[in-house]
C-alpha atoms as a PDB file:
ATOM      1  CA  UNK A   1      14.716  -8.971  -8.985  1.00  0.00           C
ATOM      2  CA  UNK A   2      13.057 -11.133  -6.316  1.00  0.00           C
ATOM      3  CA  UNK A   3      13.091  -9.747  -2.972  1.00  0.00           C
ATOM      4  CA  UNK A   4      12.043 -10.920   0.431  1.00  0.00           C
ATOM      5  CA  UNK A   5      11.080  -9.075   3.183  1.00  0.00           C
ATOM      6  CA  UNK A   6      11.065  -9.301   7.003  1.00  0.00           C
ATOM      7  CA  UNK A   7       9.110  -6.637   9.572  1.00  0.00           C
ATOM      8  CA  UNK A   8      10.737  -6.949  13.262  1.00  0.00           C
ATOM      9  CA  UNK A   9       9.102  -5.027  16.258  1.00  0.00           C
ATOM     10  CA  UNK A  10       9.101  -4.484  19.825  1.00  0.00           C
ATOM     11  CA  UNK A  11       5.150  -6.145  20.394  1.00  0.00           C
ATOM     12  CA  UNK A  12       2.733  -6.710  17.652  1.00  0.00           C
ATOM     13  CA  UNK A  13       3.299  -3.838  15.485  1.00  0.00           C
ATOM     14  CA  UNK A  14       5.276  -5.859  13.022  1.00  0.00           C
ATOM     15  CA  UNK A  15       1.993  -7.836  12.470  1.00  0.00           C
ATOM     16  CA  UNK A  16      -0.078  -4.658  12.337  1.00  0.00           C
ATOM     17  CA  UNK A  17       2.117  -3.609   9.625  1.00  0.00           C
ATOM     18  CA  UNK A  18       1.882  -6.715   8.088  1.00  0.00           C
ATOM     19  CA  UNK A  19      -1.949  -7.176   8.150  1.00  0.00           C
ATOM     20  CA  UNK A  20      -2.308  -3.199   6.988  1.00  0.00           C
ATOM     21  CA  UNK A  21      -0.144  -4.352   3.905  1.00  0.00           C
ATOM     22  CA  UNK A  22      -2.379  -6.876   3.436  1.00  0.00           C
ATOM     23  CA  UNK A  23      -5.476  -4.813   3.666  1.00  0.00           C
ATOM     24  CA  UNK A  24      -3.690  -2.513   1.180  1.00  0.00           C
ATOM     25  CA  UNK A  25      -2.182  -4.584  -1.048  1.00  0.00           C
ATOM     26  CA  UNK A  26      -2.921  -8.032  -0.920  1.00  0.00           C
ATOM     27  CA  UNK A  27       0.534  -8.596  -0.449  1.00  0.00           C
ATOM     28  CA  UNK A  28       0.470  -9.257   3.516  1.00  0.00           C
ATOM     29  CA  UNK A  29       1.730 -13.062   2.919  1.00  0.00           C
ATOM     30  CA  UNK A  30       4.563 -11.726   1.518  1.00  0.00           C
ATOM     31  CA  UNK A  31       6.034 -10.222   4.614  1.00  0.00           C
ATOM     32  CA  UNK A  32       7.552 -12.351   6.925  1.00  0.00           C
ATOM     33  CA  UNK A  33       7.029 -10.983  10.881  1.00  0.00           C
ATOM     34  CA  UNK A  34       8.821 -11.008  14.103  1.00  0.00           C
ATOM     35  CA  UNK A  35       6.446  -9.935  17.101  1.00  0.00           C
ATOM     36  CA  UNK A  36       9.488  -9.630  19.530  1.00  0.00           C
ATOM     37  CA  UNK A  37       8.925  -9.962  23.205  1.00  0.00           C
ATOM     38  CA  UNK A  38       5.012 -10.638  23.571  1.00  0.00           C
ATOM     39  CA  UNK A  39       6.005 -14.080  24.691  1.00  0.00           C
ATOM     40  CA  UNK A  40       9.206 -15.662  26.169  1.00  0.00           C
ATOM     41  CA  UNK A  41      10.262 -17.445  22.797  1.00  0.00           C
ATOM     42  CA  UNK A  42      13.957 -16.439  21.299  1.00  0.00           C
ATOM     43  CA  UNK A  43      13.133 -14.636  17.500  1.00  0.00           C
ATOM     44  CA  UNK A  44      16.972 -15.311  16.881  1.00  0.00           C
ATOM     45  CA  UNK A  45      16.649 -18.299  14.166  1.00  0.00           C
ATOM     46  CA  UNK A  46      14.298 -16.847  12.409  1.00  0.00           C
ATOM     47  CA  UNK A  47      16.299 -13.728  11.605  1.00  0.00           C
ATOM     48  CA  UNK A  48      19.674 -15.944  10.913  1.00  0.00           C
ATOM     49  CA  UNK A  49      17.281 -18.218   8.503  1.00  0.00           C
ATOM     50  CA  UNK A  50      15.864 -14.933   6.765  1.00  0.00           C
ATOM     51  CA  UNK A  51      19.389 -13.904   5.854  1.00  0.00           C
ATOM     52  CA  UNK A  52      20.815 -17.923   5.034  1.00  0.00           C
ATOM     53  CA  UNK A  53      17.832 -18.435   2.753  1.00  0.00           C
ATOM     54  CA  UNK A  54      18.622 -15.168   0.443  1.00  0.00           C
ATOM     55  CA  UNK A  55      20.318 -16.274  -2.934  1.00  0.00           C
ATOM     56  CA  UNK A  56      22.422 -14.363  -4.382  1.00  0.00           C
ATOM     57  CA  UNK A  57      20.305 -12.848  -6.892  1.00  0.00           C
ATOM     58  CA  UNK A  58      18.146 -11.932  -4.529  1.00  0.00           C
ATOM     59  CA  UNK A  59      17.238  -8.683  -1.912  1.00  0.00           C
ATOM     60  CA  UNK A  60      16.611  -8.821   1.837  1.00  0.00           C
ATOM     61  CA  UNK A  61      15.034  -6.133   3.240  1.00  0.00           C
ATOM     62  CA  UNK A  62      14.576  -5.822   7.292  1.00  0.00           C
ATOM     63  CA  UNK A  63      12.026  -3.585   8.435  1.00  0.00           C
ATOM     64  CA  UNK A  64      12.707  -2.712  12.491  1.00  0.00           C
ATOM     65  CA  UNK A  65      10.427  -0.418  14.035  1.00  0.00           C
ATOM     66  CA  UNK A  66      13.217   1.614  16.512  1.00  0.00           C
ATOM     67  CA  UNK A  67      16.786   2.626  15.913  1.00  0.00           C
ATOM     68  CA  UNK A  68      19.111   1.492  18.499  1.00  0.00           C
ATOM     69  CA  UNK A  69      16.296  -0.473  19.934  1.00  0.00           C
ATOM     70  CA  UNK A  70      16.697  -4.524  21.228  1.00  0.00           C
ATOM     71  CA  UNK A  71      15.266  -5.771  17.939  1.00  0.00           C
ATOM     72  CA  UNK A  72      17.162  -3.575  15.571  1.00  0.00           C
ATOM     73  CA  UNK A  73      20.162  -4.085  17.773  1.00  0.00           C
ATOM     74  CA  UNK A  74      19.548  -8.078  17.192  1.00  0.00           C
ATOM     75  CA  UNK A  75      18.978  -7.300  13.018  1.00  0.00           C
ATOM     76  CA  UNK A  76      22.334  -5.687  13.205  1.00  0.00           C
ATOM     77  CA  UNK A  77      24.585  -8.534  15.058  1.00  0.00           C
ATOM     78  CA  UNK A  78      22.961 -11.147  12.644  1.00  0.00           C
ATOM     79  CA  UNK A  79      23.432  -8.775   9.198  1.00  0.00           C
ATOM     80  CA  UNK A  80      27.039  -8.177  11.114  1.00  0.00           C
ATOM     81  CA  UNK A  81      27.978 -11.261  11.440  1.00  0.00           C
ATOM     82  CA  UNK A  82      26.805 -12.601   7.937  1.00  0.00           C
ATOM     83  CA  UNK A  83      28.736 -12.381   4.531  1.00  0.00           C
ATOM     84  CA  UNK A  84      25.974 -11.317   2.459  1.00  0.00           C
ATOM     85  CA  UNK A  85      25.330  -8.111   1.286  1.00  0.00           C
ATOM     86  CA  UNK A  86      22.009  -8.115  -0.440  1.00  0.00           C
ATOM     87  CA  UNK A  87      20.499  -6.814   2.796  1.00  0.00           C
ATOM     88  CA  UNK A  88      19.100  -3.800   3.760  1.00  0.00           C
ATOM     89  CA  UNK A  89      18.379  -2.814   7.184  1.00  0.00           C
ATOM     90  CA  UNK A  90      15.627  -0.191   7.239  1.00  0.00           C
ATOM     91  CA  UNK A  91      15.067   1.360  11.091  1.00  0.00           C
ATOM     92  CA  UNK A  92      12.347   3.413  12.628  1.00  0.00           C
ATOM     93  CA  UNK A  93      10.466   2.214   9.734  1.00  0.00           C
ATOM     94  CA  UNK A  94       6.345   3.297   8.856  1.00  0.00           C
ATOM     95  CA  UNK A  95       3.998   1.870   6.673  1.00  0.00           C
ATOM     96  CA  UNK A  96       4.676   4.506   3.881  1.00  0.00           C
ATOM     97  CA  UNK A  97       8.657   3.744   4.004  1.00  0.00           C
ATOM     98  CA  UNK A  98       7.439  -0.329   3.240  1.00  0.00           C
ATOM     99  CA  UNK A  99       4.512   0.302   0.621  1.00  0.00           C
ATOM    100  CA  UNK A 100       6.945   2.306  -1.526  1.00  0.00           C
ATOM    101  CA  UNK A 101      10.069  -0.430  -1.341  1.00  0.00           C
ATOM    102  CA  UNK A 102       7.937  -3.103  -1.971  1.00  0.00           C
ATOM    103  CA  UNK A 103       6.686  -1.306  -5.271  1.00  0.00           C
ATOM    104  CA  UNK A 104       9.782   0.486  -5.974  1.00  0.00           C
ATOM    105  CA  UNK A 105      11.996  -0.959  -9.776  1.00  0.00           C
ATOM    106  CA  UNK A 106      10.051  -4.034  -9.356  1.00  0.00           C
ATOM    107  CA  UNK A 107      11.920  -5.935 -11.882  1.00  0.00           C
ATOM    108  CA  UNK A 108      15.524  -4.663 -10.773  1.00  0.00           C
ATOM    109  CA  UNK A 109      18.097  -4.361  -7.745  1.00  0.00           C
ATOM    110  CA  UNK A 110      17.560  -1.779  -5.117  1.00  0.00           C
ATOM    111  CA  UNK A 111      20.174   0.489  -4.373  1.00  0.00           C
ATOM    112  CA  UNK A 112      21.113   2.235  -0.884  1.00  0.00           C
ATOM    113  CA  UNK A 113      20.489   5.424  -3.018  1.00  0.00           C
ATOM    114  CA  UNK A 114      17.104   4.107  -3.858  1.00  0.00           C
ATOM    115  CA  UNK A 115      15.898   3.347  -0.458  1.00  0.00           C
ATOM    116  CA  UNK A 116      17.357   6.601   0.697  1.00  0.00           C
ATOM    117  CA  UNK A 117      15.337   8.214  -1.818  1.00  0.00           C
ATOM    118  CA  UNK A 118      12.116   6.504  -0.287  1.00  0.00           C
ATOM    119  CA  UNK A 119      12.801   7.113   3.135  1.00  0.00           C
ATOM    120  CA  UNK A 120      13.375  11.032   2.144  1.00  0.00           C
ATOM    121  CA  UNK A 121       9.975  10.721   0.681  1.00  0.00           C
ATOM    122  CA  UNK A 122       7.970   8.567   3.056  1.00  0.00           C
ATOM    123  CA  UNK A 123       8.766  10.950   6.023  1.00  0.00           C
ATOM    124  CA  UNK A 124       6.441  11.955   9.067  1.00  0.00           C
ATOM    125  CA  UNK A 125       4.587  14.987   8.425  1.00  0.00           C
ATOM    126  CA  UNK A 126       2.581  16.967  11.351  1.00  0.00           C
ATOM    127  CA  UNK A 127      -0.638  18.024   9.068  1.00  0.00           C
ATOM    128  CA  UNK A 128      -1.988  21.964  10.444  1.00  0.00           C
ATOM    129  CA  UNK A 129      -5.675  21.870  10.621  1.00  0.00           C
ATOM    130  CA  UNK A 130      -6.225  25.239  11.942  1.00  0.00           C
ATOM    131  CA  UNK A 131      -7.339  27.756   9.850  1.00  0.00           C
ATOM    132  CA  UNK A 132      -6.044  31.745   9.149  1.00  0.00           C
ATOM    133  CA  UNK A 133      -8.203  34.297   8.361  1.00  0.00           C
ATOM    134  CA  UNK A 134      -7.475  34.178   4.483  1.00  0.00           C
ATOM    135  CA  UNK A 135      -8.454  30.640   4.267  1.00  0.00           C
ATOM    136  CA  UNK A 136     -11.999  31.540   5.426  1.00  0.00           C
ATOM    137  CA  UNK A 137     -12.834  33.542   2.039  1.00  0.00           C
ATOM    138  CA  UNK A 138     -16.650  33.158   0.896  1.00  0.00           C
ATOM    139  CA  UNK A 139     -16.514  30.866  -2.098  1.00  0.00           C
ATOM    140  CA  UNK A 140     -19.726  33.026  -3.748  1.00  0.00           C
ATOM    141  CA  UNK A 141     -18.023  36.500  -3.035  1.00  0.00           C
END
């Protein structure tokens, strides 16, 4: 199933993302971007056009970098006050969350379980560096 994608955030880290997945992937171009707010132009049309141009048969998915933030907020009036419902609005989103939807049943529809599933698996995790006593153990002994 074709899908298209769109990253929206609060300064350049839609961009970021975008060039990271490009880095990554190779698949950068495929990611449309909002950089909200770093100058005084109005991101409105290009979300509306995002969700207009979707046929169908096809997926939207809408990155936003911060729940109940002014860009999410905007994401959520447009999907709102559109018919369609091939459009998934993914919020406080990470570069693990996007890698694994954009690879995930390339060749059929997402479902809201689906993207649940990746966001369960794509989580934050606080890595402990520090050592215990037990983990210093002589290799030779």
């Amino acid at each position: 199933m074709k899908r298209h994608y769109l990253i929206a955030s609060h300064g350049h880290l839609a961009s970021g993302l975008q060039h990271s997945l490009q880095i990554l992937t190779g698949r950068g171009e495929e990611f449309m971007v909002i950089d909200a707010y770093v100058d005084d132009s109005d991101y409105t049309a290009t979300l509306t056009d995002f969700v207009k141009q979707l046929a169908s048969d096809e997926q939207g998915l809408i990155f936003t970098d911060l729940l109940g933030g002014s860009v999410n907020q905007k994401v959520v009036q447009t999907l709102m006050d559109s018919p369609k419902d091939n459009v998934f609005l993914i919020s406080n989103t990470n570069l693990a969350t996007i890698l694994s939807l954009a690879y995930a049943k390339p060749d059929e529809e997402l479902t809201l379980e689906d993207i649940h599933q990746v966001i369960a698996e794509s989580q934050v995790t606080a890595v402990d560096l520090a050592l215990t006593n037990n983990d210093e153990v002589d290799f030779f002994d």
